[in-house]
Tab-separated table of C-alpha atoms in Angstrom:
chain	number	residue	atom	x	y	z
A	1	MET	CA	211.124	44.612	-11.542
A	2	ALA	CA	208.615	43.665	-14.219
A	3	LYS	CA	205.974	46.140	-15.321
A	4	LYS	CA	202.544	45.495	-13.818
A	5	ILE	CA	200.125	45.064	-16.711
A	6	ARG	CA	196.825	46.837	-16.100
A	7	LEU	CA	193.845	44.524	-16.403
A	8	ASN	CA	190.167	45.295	-16.635
A	9	ASP	CA	187.639	43.387	-14.515
A	10	GLU	CA	186.967	40.764	-17.191
A	11	GLN	CA	190.672	40.028	-17.714
A	12	TRP	CA	191.302	39.856	-13.959
A	13	ASN	CA	188.351	37.500	-13.485
A	14	THR	CA	189.691	35.302	-16.288
A	15	LEU	CA	193.065	34.949	-14.547
A	16	GLN	CA	191.327	34.053	-11.302
A	17	ALA	CA	189.043	31.535	-13.039
A	18	LEU	CA	191.987	29.822	-14.726
A	19	PHE	CA	193.869	29.617	-11.443
A	20	GLU	CA	190.866	28.185	-9.595
A	21	ALA	CA	190.175	25.679	-12.383
A	22	HIS	CA	193.800	24.535	-12.258
A	23	THR	CA	193.825	24.101	-8.476
A	24	GLN	CA	190.552	22.147	-8.609
A	25	LYS	CA	191.652	20.169	-11.691
A	26	LEU	CA	188.662	21.368	-13.724
A	27	PRO	CA	188.607	21.727	-17.527
A	28	THR	CA	189.494	25.191	-18.827
A	29	GLU	CA	188.395	24.943	-22.463
A	30	ALA	CA	185.165	26.842	-21.778
A	31	ILE	CA	186.928	29.804	-20.138
A	32	ARG	CA	187.021	32.620	-22.674
A	33	VAL	CA	190.490	34.195	-22.840
A	34	SER	CA	191.072	37.596	-24.422
A	35	GLU	CA	193.805	38.051	-27.006
A	36	ARG	CA	195.376	40.689	-24.763
A	37	LEU	CA	196.073	38.108	-22.045
A	38	ARG	CA	197.673	35.825	-24.626
A	39	SER	CA	199.712	38.561	-26.335
A	40	ASN	CA	201.094	39.745	-22.997
A	41	GLY	CA	202.189	36.192	-22.174
A	42	LEU	CA	199.870	35.705	-19.204
A	43	VAL	CA	197.855	32.820	-20.676
A	44	THR	CA	198.556	30.121	-23.231
A	45	SER	CA	196.923	26.886	-24.332
A	46	ASP	CA	198.053	23.359	-25.069
A	47	ARG	CA	197.369	21.220	-28.141
A	48	GLU	CA	194.066	19.992	-26.718
A	49	GLY	CA	192.800	23.560	-26.273
A	50	SER	CA	193.113	23.735	-22.491
A	51	ASN	CA	193.970	27.244	-21.305
A	52	PHE	CA	196.424	27.808	-18.497
A	53	LEU	CA	198.370	30.556	-16.788
A	54	THR	CA	202.029	30.989	-17.614
A	55	GLU	CA	204.583	31.792	-14.908
A	56	GLN	CA	204.156	35.442	-15.842
A	57	GLY	CA	200.389	35.074	-15.428
A	58	LEU	CA	200.834	33.540	-11.995
A	59	ARG	CA	203.157	36.381	-10.986
A	60	ARG	CA	200.631	38.969	-12.199
A	61	LEU	CA	197.867	37.256	-10.264
A	62	SER	CA	200.010	37.281	-7.112
A	63	GLN	CA	200.535	41.060	-7.472
A	64	GLY	CA	196.865	41.582	-6.705
A	65	ARG	CA	194.231	43.659	-8.332
């Protein structure tokens, strides 16, 4: 089983915002992503600068707060 990364409120809200933006097909460039989320492999971005959750980020989000 993978270790559950502890997130503060801001990091948790960022994951939720990215997920909601993806499901509603909204742009994600304006969502500020902390370096901690990137370094833990939860969030990445494409060449155009759009942020998105990785599979690991989706799994962490599904684990709940």
